PDB file of C-alpha atoms in Angstrom:
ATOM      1  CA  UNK L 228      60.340  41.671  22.544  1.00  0.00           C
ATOM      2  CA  UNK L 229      61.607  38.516  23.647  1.00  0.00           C
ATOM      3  CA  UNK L 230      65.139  36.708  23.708  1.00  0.00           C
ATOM      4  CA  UNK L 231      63.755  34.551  20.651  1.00  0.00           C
ATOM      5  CA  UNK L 232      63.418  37.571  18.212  1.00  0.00           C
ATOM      6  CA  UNK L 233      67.083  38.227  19.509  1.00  0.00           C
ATOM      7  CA  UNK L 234      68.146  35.057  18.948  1.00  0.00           C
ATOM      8  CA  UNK L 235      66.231  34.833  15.102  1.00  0.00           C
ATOM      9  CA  UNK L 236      68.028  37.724  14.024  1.00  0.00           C
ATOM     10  CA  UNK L 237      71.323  37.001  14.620  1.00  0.00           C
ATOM     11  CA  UNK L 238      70.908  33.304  13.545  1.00  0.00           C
ATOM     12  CA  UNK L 239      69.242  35.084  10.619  1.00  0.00           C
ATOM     13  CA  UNK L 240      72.761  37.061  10.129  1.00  0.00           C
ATOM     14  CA  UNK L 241      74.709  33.596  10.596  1.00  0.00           C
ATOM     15  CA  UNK L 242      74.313  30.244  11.654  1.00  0.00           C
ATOM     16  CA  UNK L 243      76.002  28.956  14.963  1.00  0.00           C
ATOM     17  CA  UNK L 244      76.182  26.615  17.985  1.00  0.00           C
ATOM     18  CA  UNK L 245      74.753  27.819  21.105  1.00  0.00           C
ATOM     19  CA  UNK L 246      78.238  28.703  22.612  1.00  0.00           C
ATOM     20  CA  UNK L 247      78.997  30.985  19.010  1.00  0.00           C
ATOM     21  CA  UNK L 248      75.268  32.655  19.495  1.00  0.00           C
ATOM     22  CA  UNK L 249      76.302  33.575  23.169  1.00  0.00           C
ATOM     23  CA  UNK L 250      79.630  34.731  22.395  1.00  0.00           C
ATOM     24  CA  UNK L 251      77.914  37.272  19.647  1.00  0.00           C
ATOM     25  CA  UNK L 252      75.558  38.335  22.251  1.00  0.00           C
ATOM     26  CA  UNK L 253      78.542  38.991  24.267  1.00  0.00           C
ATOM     27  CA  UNK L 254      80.214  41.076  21.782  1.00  0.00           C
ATOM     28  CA  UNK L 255      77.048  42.736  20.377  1.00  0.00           C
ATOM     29  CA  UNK L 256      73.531  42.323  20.635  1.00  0.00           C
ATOM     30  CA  UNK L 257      73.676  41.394  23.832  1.00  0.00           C
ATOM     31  CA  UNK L 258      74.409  45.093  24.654  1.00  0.00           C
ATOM     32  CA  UNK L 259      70.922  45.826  23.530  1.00  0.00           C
ATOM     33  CA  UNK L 260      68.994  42.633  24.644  1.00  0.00           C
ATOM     34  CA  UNK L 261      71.265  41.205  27.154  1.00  0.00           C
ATOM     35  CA  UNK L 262      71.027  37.115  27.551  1.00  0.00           C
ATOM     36  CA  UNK L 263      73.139  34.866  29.735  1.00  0.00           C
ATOM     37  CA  UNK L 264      74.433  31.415  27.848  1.00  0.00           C
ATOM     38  CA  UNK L 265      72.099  29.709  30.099  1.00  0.00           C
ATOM     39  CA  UNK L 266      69.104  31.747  29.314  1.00  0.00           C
ATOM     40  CA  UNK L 267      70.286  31.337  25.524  1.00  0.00           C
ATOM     41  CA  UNK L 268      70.634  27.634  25.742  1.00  0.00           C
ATOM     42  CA  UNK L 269      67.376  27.255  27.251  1.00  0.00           C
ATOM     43  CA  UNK L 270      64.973  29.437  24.345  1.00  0.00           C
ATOM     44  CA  UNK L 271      67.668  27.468  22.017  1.00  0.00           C
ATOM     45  CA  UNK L 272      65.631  24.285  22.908  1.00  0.00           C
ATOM     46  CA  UNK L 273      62.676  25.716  23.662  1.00  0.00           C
ATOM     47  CA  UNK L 274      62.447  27.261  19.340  1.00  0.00           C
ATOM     48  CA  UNK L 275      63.421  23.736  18.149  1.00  0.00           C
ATOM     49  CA  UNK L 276      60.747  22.189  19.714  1.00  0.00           C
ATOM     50  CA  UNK L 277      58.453  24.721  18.113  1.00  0.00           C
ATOM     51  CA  UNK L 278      59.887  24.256  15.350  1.00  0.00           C
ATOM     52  CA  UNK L 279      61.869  28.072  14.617  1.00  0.00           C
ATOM     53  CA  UNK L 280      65.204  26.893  14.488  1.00  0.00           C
ATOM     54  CA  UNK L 281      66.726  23.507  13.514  1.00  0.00           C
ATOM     55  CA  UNK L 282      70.400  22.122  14.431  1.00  0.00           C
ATOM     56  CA  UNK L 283      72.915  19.843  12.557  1.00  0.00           C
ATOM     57  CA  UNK L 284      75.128  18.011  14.549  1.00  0.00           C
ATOM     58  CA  UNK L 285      78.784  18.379  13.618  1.00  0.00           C
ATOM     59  CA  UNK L 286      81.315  16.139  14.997  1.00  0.00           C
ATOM     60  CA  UNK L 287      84.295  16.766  17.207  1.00  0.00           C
ATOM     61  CA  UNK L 288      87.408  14.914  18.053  1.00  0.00           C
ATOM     62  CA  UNK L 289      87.366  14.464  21.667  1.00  0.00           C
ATOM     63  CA  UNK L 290      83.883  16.148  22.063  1.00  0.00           C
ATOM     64  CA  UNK L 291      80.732  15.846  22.145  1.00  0.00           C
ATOM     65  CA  UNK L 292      78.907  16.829  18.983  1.00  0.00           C
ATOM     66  CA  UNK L 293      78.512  20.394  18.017  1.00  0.00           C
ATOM     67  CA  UNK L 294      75.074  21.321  17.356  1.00  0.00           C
ATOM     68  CA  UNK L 295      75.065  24.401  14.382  1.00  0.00           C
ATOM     69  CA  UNK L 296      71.793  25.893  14.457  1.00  0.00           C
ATOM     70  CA  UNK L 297      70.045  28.061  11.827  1.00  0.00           C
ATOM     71  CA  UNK L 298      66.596  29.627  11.526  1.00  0.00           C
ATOM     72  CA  UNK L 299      63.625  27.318  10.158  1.00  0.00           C
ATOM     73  CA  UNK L 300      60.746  28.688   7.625  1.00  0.00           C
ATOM     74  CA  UNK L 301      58.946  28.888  10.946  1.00  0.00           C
ATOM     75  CA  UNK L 302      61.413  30.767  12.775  1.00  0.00           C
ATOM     76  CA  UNK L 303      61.201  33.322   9.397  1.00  0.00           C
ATOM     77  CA  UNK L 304      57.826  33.616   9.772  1.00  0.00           C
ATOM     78  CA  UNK L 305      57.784  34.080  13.151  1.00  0.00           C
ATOM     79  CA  UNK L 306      60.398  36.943  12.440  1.00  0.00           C
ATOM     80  CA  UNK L 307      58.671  38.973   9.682  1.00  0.00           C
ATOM     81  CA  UNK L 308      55.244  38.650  11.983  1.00  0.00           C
ATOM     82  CA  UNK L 309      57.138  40.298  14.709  1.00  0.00           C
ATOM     83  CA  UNK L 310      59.411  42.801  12.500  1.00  0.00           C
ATOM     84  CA  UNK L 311      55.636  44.210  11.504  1.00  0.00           C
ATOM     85  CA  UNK L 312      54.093  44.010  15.091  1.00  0.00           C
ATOM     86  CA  UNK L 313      54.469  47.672  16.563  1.00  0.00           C
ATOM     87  CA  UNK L 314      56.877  48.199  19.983  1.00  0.00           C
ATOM     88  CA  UNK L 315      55.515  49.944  22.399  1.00  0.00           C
ATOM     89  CA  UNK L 316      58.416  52.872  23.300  1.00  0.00           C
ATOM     90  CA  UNK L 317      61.141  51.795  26.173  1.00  0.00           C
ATOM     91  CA  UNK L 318      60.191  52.790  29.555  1.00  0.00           C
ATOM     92  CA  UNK L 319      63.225  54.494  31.375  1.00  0.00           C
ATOM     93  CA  UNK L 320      63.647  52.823  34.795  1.00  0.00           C
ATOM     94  CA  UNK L 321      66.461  53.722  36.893  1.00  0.00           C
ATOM     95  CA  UNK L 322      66.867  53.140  40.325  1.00  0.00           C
ATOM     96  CA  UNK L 323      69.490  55.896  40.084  1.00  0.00           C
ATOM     97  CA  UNK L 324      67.243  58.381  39.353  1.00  0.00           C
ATOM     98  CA  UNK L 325      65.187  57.109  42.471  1.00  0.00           C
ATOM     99  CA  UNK L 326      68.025  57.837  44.527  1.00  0.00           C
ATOM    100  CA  UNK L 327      69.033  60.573  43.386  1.00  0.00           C
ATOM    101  CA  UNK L 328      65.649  62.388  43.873  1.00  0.00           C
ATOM    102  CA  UNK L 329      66.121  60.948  47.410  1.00  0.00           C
ATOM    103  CA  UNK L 330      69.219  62.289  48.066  1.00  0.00           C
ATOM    104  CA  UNK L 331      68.316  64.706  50.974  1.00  0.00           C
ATOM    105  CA  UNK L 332      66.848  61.982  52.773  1.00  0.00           C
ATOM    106  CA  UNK L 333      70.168  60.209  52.831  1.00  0.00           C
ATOM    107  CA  UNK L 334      74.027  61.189  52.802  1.00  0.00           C
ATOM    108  CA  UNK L 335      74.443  62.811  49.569  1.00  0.00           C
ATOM    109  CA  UNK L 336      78.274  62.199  49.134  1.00  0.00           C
ATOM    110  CA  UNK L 337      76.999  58.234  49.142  1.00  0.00           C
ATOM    111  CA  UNK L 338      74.462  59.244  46.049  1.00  0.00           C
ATOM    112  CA  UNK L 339      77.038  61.276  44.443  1.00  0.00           C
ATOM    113  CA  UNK L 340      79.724  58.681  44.388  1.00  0.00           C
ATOM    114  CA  UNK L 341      77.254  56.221  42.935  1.00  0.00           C
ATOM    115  CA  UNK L 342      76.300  58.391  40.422  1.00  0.00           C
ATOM    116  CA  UNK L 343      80.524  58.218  39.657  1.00  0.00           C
ATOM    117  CA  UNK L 344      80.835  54.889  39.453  1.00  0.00           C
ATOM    118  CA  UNK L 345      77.904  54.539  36.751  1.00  0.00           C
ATOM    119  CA  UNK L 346      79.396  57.561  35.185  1.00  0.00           C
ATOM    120  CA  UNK L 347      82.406  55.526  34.490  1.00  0.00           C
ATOM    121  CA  UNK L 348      80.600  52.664  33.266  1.00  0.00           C
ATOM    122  CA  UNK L 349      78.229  54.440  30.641  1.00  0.00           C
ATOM    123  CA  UNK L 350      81.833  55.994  30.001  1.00  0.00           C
ATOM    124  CA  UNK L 351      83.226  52.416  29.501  1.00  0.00           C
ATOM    125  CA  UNK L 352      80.984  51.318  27.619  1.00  0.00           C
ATOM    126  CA  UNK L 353      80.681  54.572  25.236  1.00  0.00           C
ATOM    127  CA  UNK L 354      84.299  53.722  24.769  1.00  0.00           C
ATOM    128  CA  UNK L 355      83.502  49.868  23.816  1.00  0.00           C
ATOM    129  CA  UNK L 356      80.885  51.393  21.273  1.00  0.00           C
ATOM    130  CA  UNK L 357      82.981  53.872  19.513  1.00  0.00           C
ATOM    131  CA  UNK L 358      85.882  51.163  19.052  1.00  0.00           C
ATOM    132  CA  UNK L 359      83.514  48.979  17.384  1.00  0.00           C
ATOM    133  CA  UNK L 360      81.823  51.648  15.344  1.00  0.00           C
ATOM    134  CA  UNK L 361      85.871  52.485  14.464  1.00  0.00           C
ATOM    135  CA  UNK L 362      86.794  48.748  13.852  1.00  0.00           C
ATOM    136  CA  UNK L 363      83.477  47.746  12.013  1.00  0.00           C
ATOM    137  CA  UNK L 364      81.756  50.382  10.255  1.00  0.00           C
ATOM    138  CA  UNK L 365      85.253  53.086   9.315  1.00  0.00           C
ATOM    139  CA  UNK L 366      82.962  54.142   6.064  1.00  0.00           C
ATOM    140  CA  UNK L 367      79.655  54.340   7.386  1.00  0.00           C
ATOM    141  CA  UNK L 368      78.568  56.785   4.698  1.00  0.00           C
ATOM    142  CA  UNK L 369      78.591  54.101   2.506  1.00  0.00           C
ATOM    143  CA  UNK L 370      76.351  51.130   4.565  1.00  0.00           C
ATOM    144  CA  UNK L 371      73.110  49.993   3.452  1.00  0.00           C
ATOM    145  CA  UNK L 372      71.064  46.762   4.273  1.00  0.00           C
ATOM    146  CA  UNK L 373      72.106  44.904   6.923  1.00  0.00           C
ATOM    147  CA  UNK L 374      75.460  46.493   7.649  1.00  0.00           C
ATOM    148  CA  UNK L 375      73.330  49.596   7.509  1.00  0.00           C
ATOM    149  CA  UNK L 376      70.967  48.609  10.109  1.00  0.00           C
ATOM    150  CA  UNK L 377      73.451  47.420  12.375  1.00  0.00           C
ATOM    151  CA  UNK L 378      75.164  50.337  12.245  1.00  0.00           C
ATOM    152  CA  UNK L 379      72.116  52.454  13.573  1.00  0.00           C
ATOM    153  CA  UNK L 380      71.556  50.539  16.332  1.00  0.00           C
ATOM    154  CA  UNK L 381      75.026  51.186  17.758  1.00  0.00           C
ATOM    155  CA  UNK L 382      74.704  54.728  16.876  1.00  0.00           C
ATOM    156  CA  UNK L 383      71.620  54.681  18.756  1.00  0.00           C
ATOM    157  CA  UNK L 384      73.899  52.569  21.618  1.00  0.00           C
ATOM    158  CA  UNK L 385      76.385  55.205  20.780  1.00  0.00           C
ATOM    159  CA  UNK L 386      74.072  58.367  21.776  1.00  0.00           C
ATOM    160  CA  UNK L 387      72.163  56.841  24.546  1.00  0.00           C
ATOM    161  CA  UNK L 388      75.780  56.538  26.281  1.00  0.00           C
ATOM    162  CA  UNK L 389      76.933  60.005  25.621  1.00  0.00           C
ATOM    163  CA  UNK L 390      73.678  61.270  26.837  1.00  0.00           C
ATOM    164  CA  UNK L 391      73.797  59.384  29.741  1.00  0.00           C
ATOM    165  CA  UNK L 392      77.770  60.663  30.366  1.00  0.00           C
ATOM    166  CA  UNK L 393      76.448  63.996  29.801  1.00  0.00           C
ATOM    167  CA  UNK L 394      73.725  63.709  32.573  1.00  0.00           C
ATOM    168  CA  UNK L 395      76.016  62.507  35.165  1.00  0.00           C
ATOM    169  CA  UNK L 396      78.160  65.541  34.494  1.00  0.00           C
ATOM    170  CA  UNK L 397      75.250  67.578  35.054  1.00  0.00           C
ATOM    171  CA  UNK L 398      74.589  65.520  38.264  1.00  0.00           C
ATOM    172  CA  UNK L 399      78.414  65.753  39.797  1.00  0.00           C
ATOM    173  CA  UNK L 400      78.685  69.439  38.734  1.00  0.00           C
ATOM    174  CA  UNK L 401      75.584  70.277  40.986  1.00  0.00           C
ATOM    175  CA  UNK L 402      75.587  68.016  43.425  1.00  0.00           C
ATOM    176  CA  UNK L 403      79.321  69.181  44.378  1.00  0.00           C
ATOM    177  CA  UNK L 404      78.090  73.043  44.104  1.00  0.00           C
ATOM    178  CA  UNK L 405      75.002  72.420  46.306  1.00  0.00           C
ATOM    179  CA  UNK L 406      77.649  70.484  48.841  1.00  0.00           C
ATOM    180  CA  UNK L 407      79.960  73.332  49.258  1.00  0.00           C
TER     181      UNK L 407
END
């Protein structure tokens, strides 16, 4: 996948200036395809010149122009094409898992209080993920379409981050009993 299939689908959900599309990314997608507003910004130009997305300008007191983009028969095209193009499964790479299998060739209390830290992160961010499954989807036996999909994909946030939690435990637990 690349940033513009990102970018199509949530301009497909709603229209927006670049700033608005990096601010969703920041709140959502971008937990599953992460994007700087730079990198955004830059594919933004890059699909108008191939014609995917087109802009109106809206103007602003004070400001320069604000330029509201939405996605272009092109851009819908370009979607469905890739919607029905098969993705090849994620490949796990973790350069904590490297160092953790290296472990004995290093100081082990270093590896295990790394493996803490991103413990408390995937933790974090489980905690992010269940607020917004709380705040946005409190009926979720009732979703379909779109509200439906999006809803699966933070479940699917929602149980890589528990599984990850749970691994760490697993991790702490032993590496603390093989420490003693």
């Amino acid at each position: 996948m690349a940033l513009e299939h990102a970018i199509l689908v949530s301009l497909t959900e709603r229209a927006g200036s670049g700033y608005e599309l990096a601010r969703r990314f920041d709140r959502s997608i971008g937990y599953f395809w992460p994007a700087t507003h730079q990198q955004i910004y830059r594919v933004l130009r890059r699909m108008e010149e191939a014609g995917w997305v087109k802009h109106t300008a809206i103007a602003q007191d004070g400001r320069p122009d604000k330029k509201v983009y939405r996605v272009a028969a092109a851009g819908r095209a370009e979607l469905s094409r890739w919607l029905a193009e098969p993705e090849d499964p994620a490949v796990l790479r973790d350069g904590l898992g490297v160092k953790l299998r290296g472990a004995s060739l290093g100081d082990v209390d270093v590896v295990l209080k790394e493996v803490e830290r991103h413990r408390a992160e995937h933790a974090t961010r489980l905690e992010v993920y269940r607020g917004i499954q709380q705040r946005d989807f409190p009926k979720s036996g009732s979703l379909h379409g779109r509200d439906l999909h999006q809803y699966l994909v933070l479940r699917g946030g929602i149980r890589a981050e528990e599984s990850f939690v749970a691994w760490c435990d697993e991790v702490i637990a032993a590496l603390r009993k093989d420490h003693r």
